[in-house]
Amino acid sequence: MSHVVVDNPHGLDQQLAALDLNPDGQGGGTGRRYIPPHLRNKDAAKNGFGGYENKDGGWGGAPRDAAYNSFGGRNDRSKSAFFNDRGSGSRGRYERGGFGGGGNSRWVEDSRGEDDWSKPTAPNERLENELFSGSNTGINFEKYDDIPVEATGTSCPPHIESFHDVDMGEIIMGNITLTRYTRPTPVQKHAIPIIKIKRDLMACAQTGSGKTAAFLLPVLSQIYTEGPGDALQASKNSGQENGRYGRRKQYPISLVLAPTRELALQIYDEARKFAYRSHVRPCVVYGGADIGQQIRDLERGCHLLVATPGRLVDMMERGKIGLDHCNYLVLDEADRMLDMGFEPQIRRIVEQDTMPPKGIRQTMMFSATFPKEIQILARDFLEDYIFLAVGRVGSTSENITQKVVWVEENDKRSFLLDLLNATGKDSLTLVFVETKKGADALEDFLYREGYACTSIHGDRSQRDREEALHQFRSGRCPILVATAVAARGLDISNVKHVINFDLPSDIEEYVHRIGRTGRVGNLGLATSFFNDKNSNITKDLLDILVEAKQEVPSWLESLAYEHQHKSTNRGRSKSRFSGGFGARDYRQASGGSGGFNSNRPGRNAGGHGGNRGFGGGGGFGGNFYSDGYGGNYNHSGSVDWWGN
Ligand code: AMP
């Protein structure tokens, strides 16, 4: 349910741009310089990409389309073809085939599969407008650059400072310009060169750090360089075996596993951007949605598959997907996938089917934390990997101003109204509450008070959740009331204010929540209502505020002092935040690559039982979330990820 008060339909100029009927005639007849549709009618200053990268004269202050003749302010003539090429007959070929979500449907009927995959295909204005019209504004890179990154492992390549420091080819560079990513985020600076030289990677980085592009850019760049290999032929053969065109089994070249449909959709959306003007067709499959439609979409061709584990196993068992040619495997938010109980499915997919083994395929794992279970997966799935520890966006970054205010239960609603009025009606505000009932009640209350708001929690249908997210992201309902589980992992990039109407009982959850704001260098505000009910989080909260150089209310300090004297069991929180990193490389901590004993669980055992297989040799010093973490997001019993 969404309560829309402010109606804000698409602007006419946007619709005209999408139809390529812009009245100024820039819609581009042949012979005119090509201007991406979403940038038409914008003044030169806006085309300066937020004022960055002026030094080579490419951007700010330059003519409207100058940015598209150079890449990131560089004078690279060879690449300008990406934007100037309007292609012949591109219209007809690029019409999307009417399937949900869309992608480059042309691949199915197109014999160009054998073409040089490193060359961009013809542009498609409508698709380009759809993919790239969202903007990345207000990015505070200077602040974000401060986030520390540690890379450990043998022969680690140097990190890059600019996307141009590594050769990712014409298609990727063109699409980076279209996305308006002016410079790599810290995780991208380190991960891109590591993946480019075909090393396995274990990265402790959170959603919001730019990790999706960190793996998509180099993986897609390699696919473009190397072409489809045997995957294309395998799919054709399977089509012939089945005797009917279109009933092909698909053999994706790259697989990205993600825990939730929302995250899978976000990765898919990002993949579509970087697959624009390429032969690669991304697809997404996830549970809780019509499988027939997903199968039909797969049958149109699938080179990069984003999937939740359960639905992928289903597709494999139906003979729709073969992993025989999957040369790139990404496990995103691996810790959450384990918390959600997906380990058997993940092992089924990676170890018990036809996927090339580690060492042959390239494997990349991303996880906010590095508890034992993740270390075991890393050991089993990765070969001589490089470990990247990316500083926590939430705990060390000064991008987020954290306020803790004392508010009694009865005063919370009126305090909230004051805050909302102070923040301004149009700023995206995410309000966290503890229960589904609480979410409904607060949404109704805000609606009655005249606020455009919506909510997301476990009792909402998938459709309602997606609708609510859309309303929120688009600004039609700039207030989203959410329970924690429902909001986890969501990338809503321009949230200005996170309000902990109800504080969580766990500090990890607090860090995740405030990480919804201040993302990728944007400035954000997080306000938490604290009262007697929250005393269990006092000490951890104080530590976080101090670590992030935030103002600490004196009452919180006194409370924490009282608590410390009452409690004898308070050592844990210190060890959980290792200098702002989610985790560090246990191989460093244990002084070598040992740390595991030989008592490994069997490969196909479908789980680890009680024997974790770790030596007791102290491989997990105080640097790890070696205790407690698993329980925090563990939805064992009857409660699932969505709180159902
Ligand atoms: P992620 O951590 O992958 O969920 O990314 C968070 C957000 O950052 C997404 O909205 C991305 O589109 C955006 N993003 C990723 N890389 C960059 C970059 N280099 N510059 C600007 N925005 C970025």
Coordinates of C-alpha atoms and ligand atoms in Angstrom, one line a residue, residues 136 139 141 163 180-185 188 206-213 266 270 273 491 493 519-520, ligand 1:
N136 CA 24.3 10.2 -9.7
I139 CA 28.5 12.5 -4.8
F141 CA 34.1 11.6 -3.5
F163 CA 38.9 3.9 -14.9
R180 CA 28.3 9.2 -15.2
Y181 CA 30.7 7.4 -12.9
T182 CA 33.5 9.9 -13.0
R183 CA 35.9 7.9 -10.9
P184 CA 36.1 4.5 -9.2
T185 CA 35.0 4.0 -5.7
Q188 CA 36.5 -0.6 -7.5
Q206 CA 29.0 -3.7 1.8
T207 CA 26.2 -2.8 -0.5
G208 CA 26.6 0.9 -1.2
S209 CA 30.3 0.7 -1.7
G210 CA 30.0 0.3 -5.5
K211 CA 30.8 -3.4 -5.3
T212 CA 28.4 -4.4 -8.1
A213 CA 30.3 -2.4 -10.7
Q266 CA 19.6 -4.3 -8.7
E270 CA 23.4 -2.5 -13.3
K273 CA 23.8 -0.8 -18.2
D491 CA 20.3 0.0 -2.8
S493 CA 21.1 5.6 -3.3
R519 CA 26.0 5.9 0.2
V520 CA 28.8 6.2 -2.3
Ligands
AMP1 P1 26.5 -1.0 -4.9 O1 27.4 -1.0 -3.7 O2 27.1 -1.8 -6.0 O3 25.1 -1.4 -4.5 O4 26.4 0.5 -5.5 C1 25.8 1.5 -4.8 C2 25.4 2.7 -5.7 O5 26.6 3.4 -6.2 C3 24.7 2.3 -7.0 O6 23.6 3.1 -7.2 C4 25.7 2.5 -8.1 O7 25.0 2.9 -9.3 C5 26.5 3.6 -7.6 N1 27.9 3.6 -8.1 C6 28.7 2.5 -8.2 N2 30.0 2.9 -8.6 C7 29.9 4.2 -8.8 C8 30.9 5.2 -9.2 N3 32.2 4.8 -9.5 N4 30.5 6.5 -9.2 C9 29.3 6.8 -8.9 N5 28.3 6.0 -8.5 C10 28.6 4.7 -8.4

